[in-house]
Short mmCIF file of C-alpha atoms and ligand atoms in Angstrom, two decimals:
data_model
loop_
_atom_site.label_atom_id
_atom_site.label_comp_id
_atom_site.label_asym_id
_atom_site.label_seq_id
_atom_site.Cartn_x
_atom_site.Cartn_y
_atom_site.Cartn_z
CA MET A 1 -15.85 3.92 17.82
CA THR A 2 -13.49 1.04 17.22
CA ILE A 3 -11.67 0.54 13.94
CA LEU A 4 -9.83 -2.68 13.10
CA VAL A 5 -6.73 -2.00 11.00
CA THR A 6 -5.08 -5.01 9.33
CA GLY A 7 -1.45 -4.62 8.32
CA ALA A 8 -1.05 -2.11 11.17
CA ALA A 9 2.71 -2.76 11.32
CA GLY A 10 3.07 -2.12 7.59
CA PHE A 11 4.10 1.11 5.92
CA ILE A 12 0.65 2.48 5.08
CA GLY A 13 -0.94 0.80 8.12
CA ARG A 14 1.41 2.59 10.51
CA HIS A 15 0.54 6.00 9.07
CA ALA A 16 -3.18 5.25 8.91
CA CYS A 17 -3.16 4.18 12.57
CA ALA A 18 -1.29 7.34 13.60
CA ARG A 19 -3.87 9.48 11.82
CA LEU A 20 -6.84 7.62 13.33
CA LEU A 21 -5.35 7.78 16.83
CA ALA A 22 -4.76 11.51 16.46
CA ALA A 23 -8.45 11.85 15.61
CA GLY A 24 -9.34 10.07 18.87
CA ARG A 25 -10.42 6.74 17.36
CA ARG A 26 -9.97 3.47 19.26
CA VAL A 27 -7.68 1.44 17.00
CA VAL A 28 -7.25 -2.34 17.11
CA GLY A 29 -4.23 -3.29 15.00
CA LEU A 30 -3.55 -6.71 13.47
CA ASP A 31 -0.44 -7.95 11.68
CA ASN A 32 1.52 -11.20 11.44
CA LEU A 33 4.88 -9.35 11.33
CA ASN A 34 6.08 -11.71 8.60
CA PRO A 35 9.74 -11.59 7.48
CA TYR A 36 9.15 -10.55 3.82
CA TYR A 37 11.28 -7.58 4.85
CA ASP A 38 13.02 -6.85 8.15
CA PRO A 39 10.40 -7.39 10.91
CA ALA A 40 12.41 -5.05 13.16
CA LEU A 41 11.12 -2.19 10.97
CA LYS A 42 7.55 -3.43 11.53
CA ARG A 43 8.12 -3.56 15.29
CA ASP A 44 9.59 -0.07 15.26
CA ARG A 45 6.57 1.22 13.38
CA LEU A 46 4.33 -0.25 16.08
CA ALA A 47 6.53 1.24 18.79
CA SER A 48 6.17 4.64 17.09
CA LEU A 49 2.39 4.44 17.72
CA ALA A 50 2.82 4.09 21.49
CA GLY A 51 1.46 7.08 23.34
CA LEU A 52 -0.54 8.38 20.37
CA GLY A 53 -3.85 7.15 21.76
CA ASP A 54 -6.02 4.10 22.35
CA PHE A 55 -4.11 1.44 20.39
CA SER A 56 -3.99 -2.32 20.94
CA PHE A 57 -2.15 -4.84 18.81
CA HIS A 58 -2.84 -8.48 17.91
CA ARG A 59 -0.23 -10.58 16.20
CA LEU A 60 -2.09 -13.03 14.01
CA ASP A 61 -2.20 -14.35 10.48
CA LEU A 62 -5.23 -13.36 8.41
CA ALA A 63 -5.25 -16.81 6.83
CA ASP A 64 -6.29 -18.11 10.28
CA HIS A 65 -9.93 -17.26 9.65
CA ALA A 66 -11.14 -18.59 13.00
CA ALA A 67 -8.74 -16.28 14.86
CA VAL A 68 -9.83 -13.30 12.73
CA ALA A 69 -13.49 -14.13 13.42
CA ASP A 70 -12.78 -14.39 17.17
CA LEU A 71 -11.04 -11.02 17.18
CA ALA A 72 -13.89 -9.34 15.28
CA ARG A 73 -16.45 -10.91 17.64
CA ALA A 74 -14.53 -9.70 20.70
CA GLU A 75 -13.83 -6.17 19.47
CA ARG A 76 -17.02 -5.49 17.41
CA PRO A 77 -15.33 -2.86 15.17
CA ARG A 78 -17.66 -0.37 13.44
CA THR A 79 -15.11 -0.04 10.65
CA ILE A 80 -12.45 -2.30 9.16
CA LEU A 81 -9.48 -0.82 7.31
CA HIS A 82 -7.88 -3.82 5.61
CA LEU A 83 -4.33 -3.02 4.49
CA ALA A 84 -2.53 -6.31 5.20
CA ALA A 85 -1.30 -8.10 2.10
CA GLN A 86 1.67 -9.81 0.60
CA ALA A 87 2.89 -6.84 -1.41
CA GLY A 88 5.53 -6.62 -4.15
CA VAL A 89 5.24 -7.48 -7.83
CA ARG A 90 8.59 -9.21 -8.33
CA TYR A 91 8.43 -11.40 -5.23
CA SER A 92 5.20 -12.93 -6.57
CA LEU A 93 7.35 -14.78 -9.10
CA GLN A 94 9.40 -16.31 -6.27
CA ASP A 95 6.84 -17.19 -3.62
CA PRO A 96 3.38 -17.33 -5.21
CA PHE A 97 1.78 -19.17 -2.30
CA ALA A 98 2.49 -16.26 0.06
CA TYR A 99 0.12 -14.24 -2.18
CA ALA A 100 -2.56 -16.91 -2.10
CA GLN A 101 -2.32 -17.10 1.70
CA SER A 102 -2.39 -13.38 2.51
CA ASN A 103 -4.26 -11.87 -0.41
CA LEU A 104 -6.82 -14.55 -1.23
CA THR A 105 -7.42 -16.58 1.96
CA GLY A 106 -6.56 -13.55 4.13
CA HIS A 107 -8.90 -11.26 2.21
CA LEU A 108 -11.67 -13.85 2.47
CA SER A 109 -11.15 -14.01 6.25
CA VAL A 110 -11.75 -10.25 6.41
CA LEU A 111 -14.85 -10.49 4.22
CA GLU A 112 -16.20 -13.30 6.41
CA ALA A 113 -15.52 -11.26 9.57
CA ALA A 114 -17.38 -8.35 7.94
CA ARG A 115 -20.28 -10.64 7.08
CA ALA A 116 -20.45 -11.88 10.68
CA LEU A 117 -20.53 -8.29 11.98
CA GLY A 118 -23.56 -7.71 9.73
CA GLY A 119 -25.46 -4.51 10.49
CA GLY A 120 -22.89 -3.60 13.17
CA LEU A 121 -20.34 -2.89 10.45
CA GLU A 122 -20.51 0.63 9.07
CA HIS A 123 -17.78 0.30 6.44
CA LEU A 124 -15.06 -2.02 5.16
CA VAL A 125 -12.27 -0.22 3.30
CA TYR A 126 -9.51 -2.30 1.74
CA ALA A 127 -6.33 -1.77 -0.26
CA SER A 128 -6.22 -2.74 -3.90
CA SER A 129 -3.49 -1.62 -6.27
CA SER A 130 -2.75 0.26 -9.49
CA SER A 131 -1.23 -3.02 -10.69
CA VAL A 132 -4.73 -4.27 -11.59
CA TYR A 133 -4.54 -2.03 -14.69
CA GLY A 134 -1.92 -4.37 -16.22
CA ASN A 135 0.86 -3.45 -18.58
CA ARG A 136 -0.32 -0.25 -20.27
CA ALA A 137 1.95 2.41 -21.70
CA GLU A 138 -0.65 5.17 -21.74
CA GLY A 139 -2.77 6.68 -18.98
CA PRO A 140 -4.47 8.03 -17.08
CA PHE A 141 -6.11 4.87 -15.72
CA LYS A 142 -9.79 5.19 -14.83
CA GLU A 143 -11.70 2.99 -12.40
CA THR A 144 -14.07 2.07 -15.25
CA ASP A 145 -11.25 0.82 -17.53
CA PRO A 146 -11.06 -2.92 -18.27
CA VAL A 147 -8.84 -4.72 -15.74
CA ASP A 148 -8.80 -8.27 -17.04
CA ALA A 149 -5.09 -8.59 -17.93
CA PRO A 150 -2.98 -8.40 -14.74
CA ALA A 151 0.77 -8.63 -15.42
CA SER A 152 1.70 -10.49 -12.20
CA LEU A 153 0.21 -12.87 -9.69
CA TYR A 154 0.26 -10.00 -7.17
CA ALA A 155 -1.96 -7.96 -9.50
CA ALA A 156 -4.21 -10.96 -10.14
CA THR A 157 -4.75 -11.47 -6.38
CA LYS A 158 -5.59 -7.77 -5.94
CA ARG A 159 -8.12 -7.99 -8.77
CA ALA A 160 -9.51 -11.15 -7.20
CA ASP A 161 -9.93 -9.20 -3.93
CA GLU A 162 -12.00 -6.62 -5.80
CA LEU A 163 -14.23 -9.28 -7.32
CA MET A 164 -14.68 -11.13 -4.01
CA SER A 165 -15.50 -7.83 -2.30
CA ALA A 166 -18.09 -6.88 -4.93
CA THR A 167 -19.71 -10.29 -4.49
CA TYR A 168 -19.81 -10.02 -0.68
CA ALA A 169 -21.18 -6.48 -0.80
CA ARG A 170 -24.03 -7.66 -3.03
CA LEU A 171 -24.73 -11.01 -1.35
CA TYR A 172 -24.59 -9.82 2.25
CA THR A 173 -25.51 -6.12 1.80
CA LEU A 174 -22.13 -4.97 3.10
CA PRO A 175 -20.78 -1.41 2.61
CA ILE A 176 -17.34 -1.84 0.99
CA THR A 177 -14.80 0.47 -0.66
CA GLY A 178 -11.61 -0.65 -2.42
CA LEU A 179 -8.73 1.78 -2.92
CA ARG A 180 -6.27 1.35 -5.77
CA PHE A 181 -3.06 2.88 -4.41
CA PHE A 182 -0.36 4.11 -6.79
CA THR A 183 3.35 3.63 -5.80
CA VAL A 184 3.44 5.03 -2.28
CA TYR A 185 6.64 6.46 -0.74
CA GLY A 186 7.59 8.27 2.44
CA PRO A 187 9.00 7.91 5.98
CA TRP A 188 8.59 4.43 7.51
CA GLY A 189 8.50 3.14 3.90
CA ARG A 190 9.25 -0.28 2.44
CA PRO A 191 12.82 -1.57 2.01
CA ASP A 192 11.74 -3.74 -0.96
CA MET A 193 10.75 -0.72 -3.06
CA ALA A 194 12.98 1.03 -5.57
CA TYR A 195 12.95 4.46 -3.86
CA TRP A 196 14.34 2.88 -0.67
CA MET A 197 16.91 0.68 -2.43
CA PHE A 198 18.04 3.55 -4.66
CA THR A 199 18.45 5.83 -1.65
CA GLN A 200 20.39 3.14 0.22
CA LYS A 201 22.74 2.51 -2.71
CA ILE A 202 23.22 6.11 -3.77
CA LEU A 203 24.18 7.06 -0.20
CA ALA A 204 26.56 4.07 -0.02
CA GLY A 205 28.16 4.96 -3.40
CA GLU A 206 26.96 1.64 -4.87
CA PRO A 207 25.51 1.15 -8.39
CA ILE A 208 21.73 1.01 -8.91
CA ASP A 209 19.92 -1.24 -11.41
CA VAL A 210 17.77 0.83 -13.77
CA PHE A 211 15.20 -1.51 -15.29
CA ASN A 212 13.95 -1.19 -18.86
CA GLU A 213 16.83 1.31 -19.20
CA GLY A 214 14.75 3.86 -17.32
CA ARG A 215 11.78 3.78 -19.72
CA LEU A 216 9.31 3.26 -16.88
CA LYS A 217 6.88 5.77 -15.42
CA ARG A 218 5.36 5.76 -11.97
CA ASP A 219 2.75 7.92 -10.32
CA PHE A 220 4.73 8.28 -7.05
CA THR A 221 2.34 9.24 -4.25
CA PHE A 222 3.44 10.64 -0.90
CA ILE A 223 2.22 8.75 2.16
CA ASP A 224 0.47 11.79 3.70
CA ASP A 225 -1.66 12.14 0.56
CA ILE A 226 -2.55 8.44 0.68
CA VAL A 227 -3.58 8.71 4.32
CA SER A 228 -5.66 11.85 3.76
CA GLY A 229 -7.42 9.99 0.92
CA VAL A 230 -8.09 6.98 3.15
CA ASP A 231 -9.37 9.32 5.86
CA ALA A 232 -11.74 11.07 3.46
CA VAL A 233 -13.14 7.71 2.30
CA LEU A 234 -13.54 6.45 5.88
CA LYS A 235 -15.61 9.56 6.68
CA SER A 236 -18.10 8.81 3.86
CA PRO A 237 -19.04 5.12 4.03
CA ALA A 238 -20.44 3.22 1.08
CA ALA A 239 -24.17 2.40 1.20
CA ARG A 240 -25.20 -1.07 2.34
CA GLY A 241 -24.78 -3.48 -0.56
CA GLU A 242 -22.51 -1.07 -2.40
CA HIS A 243 -18.96 -1.84 -3.56
CA ARG A 244 -16.98 1.22 -4.68
CA LEU A 245 -13.51 1.47 -6.21
CA TYR A 246 -11.28 4.55 -6.26
CA ASN A 247 -7.81 5.37 -7.51
CA ILE A 248 -5.60 7.18 -5.01
CA GLY A 249 -2.52 8.44 -6.82
CA ASN A 250 -0.56 11.56 -7.55
CA ASN A 251 -1.92 12.06 -11.09
CA ASP A 252 1.58 13.09 -12.22
CA PRO A 253 3.68 10.17 -13.51
CA VAL A 254 7.45 10.59 -13.42
CA GLU A 255 10.01 8.88 -15.71
CA LEU A 256 12.38 6.66 -13.77
CA LEU A 257 15.44 8.67 -14.88
CA ASP A 258 13.77 11.90 -13.70
CA PHE A 259 12.95 10.17 -10.44
CA ILE A 260 16.60 9.22 -10.01
CA ALA A 261 17.63 12.82 -10.77
CA ALA A 262 15.22 14.04 -8.06
CA LEU A 263 16.73 11.51 -5.66
CA GLU A 264 20.23 12.75 -6.55
CA ARG A 265 19.12 16.26 -5.60
CA ALA A 266 17.49 15.03 -2.37
CA THR A 267 20.60 13.04 -1.33
CA GLY A 268 23.18 15.47 -2.72
CA ARG A 269 24.93 12.46 -4.38
CA LYS A 270 25.34 11.19 -7.95
CA ALA A 271 23.82 7.79 -8.79
CA ILE A 272 25.90 5.13 -10.56
CA LYS A 273 23.35 3.73 -13.03
CA VAL A 274 23.49 0.22 -14.49
CA MET A 275 20.98 -0.16 -17.33
CA LYS A 276 19.01 -3.41 -17.20
CA PRO A 277 16.22 -4.99 -19.29
CA MET A 278 12.55 -4.97 -18.27
CA GLN A 279 11.79 -7.27 -15.32
CA PRO A 280 9.11 -9.97 -15.67
CA GLY A 281 5.85 -8.92 -14.00
CA ASP A 282 6.69 -5.19 -14.12
CA VAL A 283 4.48 -2.68 -15.92
CA LEU A 284 5.63 0.20 -18.13
CA SER A 285 3.60 2.91 -16.52
CA THR A 286 1.15 3.85 -13.80
CA PHE A 287 -0.95 7.03 -13.99
CA ALA A 288 -4.02 7.62 -11.83
CA ASP A 289 -7.13 9.37 -13.02
CA ILE A 290 -8.34 10.81 -9.71
CA SER A 291 -11.47 12.61 -10.85
CA ALA A 292 -13.70 10.17 -8.91
CA MET A 293 -11.87 10.90 -5.61
CA LYS A 294 -12.16 14.63 -6.34
CA ARG A 295 -15.83 14.40 -7.25
CA ASP A 296 -16.95 12.23 -4.31
CA PHE A 297 -14.64 13.37 -1.50
CA GLY A 298 -13.05 16.62 -2.66
CA TRP A 299 -9.67 14.87 -2.30
CA ALA A 300 -6.55 15.73 -4.29
CA PRO A 301 -2.87 15.10 -3.54
CA THR A 302 -0.85 18.09 -2.37
CA THR A 303 2.76 16.81 -2.20
CA ARG A 304 5.05 17.11 -5.21
CA LEU A 305 7.84 14.55 -5.59
CA ALA A 306 10.40 17.35 -5.17
CA ASP A 307 8.93 18.05 -1.72
CA GLY A 308 8.17 14.49 -0.59
CA LEU A 309 11.47 12.83 -1.52
CA PRO A 310 13.65 14.99 0.78
CA VAL A 311 11.27 14.14 3.65
CA PHE A 312 11.87 10.44 2.97
CA VAL A 313 15.64 10.89 2.59
CA ASP A 314 15.85 12.82 5.88
CA TRP A 315 13.92 10.07 7.66
CA TYR A 316 16.07 7.38 6.01
CA ARG A 317 19.31 9.08 7.07
CA GLU A 318 18.07 9.43 10.62
CA ARG A 319 16.97 5.80 10.80
CA THR A 320 20.06 4.27 9.22
CA SER A 321 22.33 6.28 11.49
CA THR A 322 21.00 4.04 14.29
CA HIS A 323 19.67 0.87 12.54
CA ALA A 324 20.94 -1.76 10.11
CA HIS A 325 18.47 -2.98 7.49
CA ALA A 326 18.14 -5.82 5.01
CA PRO A 327 17.89 -5.26 1.25
CA GLY A 328 14.62 -6.31 -0.39
CA ALA A 329 13.42 -7.69 -3.70
CA GLY A 330 13.07 -4.43 -5.64
CA SER A 331 9.51 -3.45 -6.62
CA ILE A 332 9.02 -0.02 -8.09
N1 NAD B 1 3.07 0.78 -0.87
C1 NAD B 1 2.59 0.82 -2.11
O1 NAD B 1 3.18 1.43 -3.00
C2 NAD B 1 1.29 0.13 -2.45
C3 NAD B 1 0.77 0.31 -3.75
C4 NAD B 1 -0.41 -0.33 -4.08
C5 NAD B 1 -1.10 -1.09 -3.15
N2 NAD B 1 -0.56 -1.24 -1.91
C6 NAD B 1 -1.32 -2.09 -0.95
O2 NAD B 1 -1.47 -1.34 0.25
C7 NAD B 1 -1.47 -2.22 1.37
C8 NAD B 1 -0.40 -1.79 2.36
O3 NAD B 1 0.87 -1.81 1.70
P1 NAD B 1 2.21 -1.42 2.42
O4 NAD B 1 3.04 -0.71 1.43
O5 NAD B 1 1.92 -0.78 3.72
O6 NAD B 1 2.85 -2.87 2.61
P2 NAD B 1 3.57 -3.52 3.89
O7 NAD B 1 4.15 -4.81 3.41
O8 NAD B 1 4.49 -2.53 4.51
O9 NAD B 1 2.37 -3.78 4.87
C9 NAD B 1 1.55 -4.92 4.81
C10 NAD B 1 1.50 -5.52 6.21
O10 NAD B 1 0.63 -6.65 6.17
C11 NAD B 1 1.19 -7.67 6.98
N3 NAD B 1 0.69 -8.96 6.48
C12 NAD B 1 0.96 -9.55 5.29
N4 NAD B 1 0.32 -10.72 5.21
C13 NAD B 1 -0.37 -10.88 6.38
C14 NAD B 1 -1.21 -11.89 6.89
N5 NAD B 1 -1.45 -13.03 6.20
N6 NAD B 1 -1.75 -11.73 8.11
C15 NAD B 1 -1.51 -10.61 8.83
N7 NAD B 1 -0.71 -9.61 8.40
C16 NAD B 1 -0.15 -9.75 7.19
C17 NAD B 1 2.69 -7.54 6.81
O11 NAD B 1 3.41 -8.08 7.92
C18 NAD B 1 2.87 -6.02 6.69
O12 NAD B 1 3.20 -5.43 7.93
C19 NAD B 1 -1.25 -3.63 0.80
O13 NAD B 1 -2.51 -4.23 0.64
C20 NAD B 1 -0.60 -3.35 -0.54
O14 NAD B 1 -0.84 -4.42 -1.45
C21 NAD B 1 0.61 -0.65 -1.52
#
């Protein structure tokens, strides 16, 4: 059974494809390999999938809805796992139209492709984000909480994706599930995210910017836990006409200063911290209530930060011993 994975060259897409290939699925990957961060990393992620199974790759932009429709018509996927997006909270202040193109037009292209597949489509699963919960100091955040005050354009586009998906599920009796991921980290990760930039700078003996003087909390979630959650959801499709939403997070928020201390232990180096004010668009805290994932799929995360961070640092050291990389914009 064929599965179409958008954002296959991305961080989460790469790991999801590896998992699906290991399970014997035929995977059709799509990505535009855009230069938001070093495309060489995206190419290397794709290269790492070679030999894992039946994988084909199509370089195209989701905003090109005719090309997406052609691909869906040619491949007739039973399932679509839609992970492509313009990610990053802070960059949405710099290049808002990239978010409109990938997250609004691009998401609509996927919904239209799903609509055209009609009864041949068993399930559409797409990535939303914890950012839809807005700037809240207290958690945990539940799927039923109000989400009408996004703190960034990125968050607003992700919320818009949820609303468009709910409408398409109802109007065209499509089975759709949206997953609100909480700060994902791990090997093959994203150079624009704080865990990567901190690791890079700590290892280079350079200072790190600590926003809101460290009074930020994040529910850091290890990539393997994200992928096992995605896998569990893929195995239990929504009903036709149903739109479901689930948090996938670690359910254990960590203060930024504690996170840095854990990274110091994982790297064996001391961080040079430069305290900075809160960044526009950032939120104070993320904290996933995961009772719905537990109830419906028996899923729970199993990787503590103290165990996951050294896995990332080992991978990072290995990669940077052979590759150069570009710094990113700094989302946490
Ligand atoms: N990593 C996290 O912490 C996190 C947290 C919450 C939500 N998410 C969401 O999860 C999904 C995957 O995130 P990720 O961390 O793997 O990000 P990523 O940037 O590594 O991967 C996204 C991929 O989508 C591709 N892409 C972007 N716009 C495209 C377009 N118009 N057409 C085709 N391809 C396009 C990019 O080239 C990239 O390879 C995204 O939807 C993101 O918003 C991620």
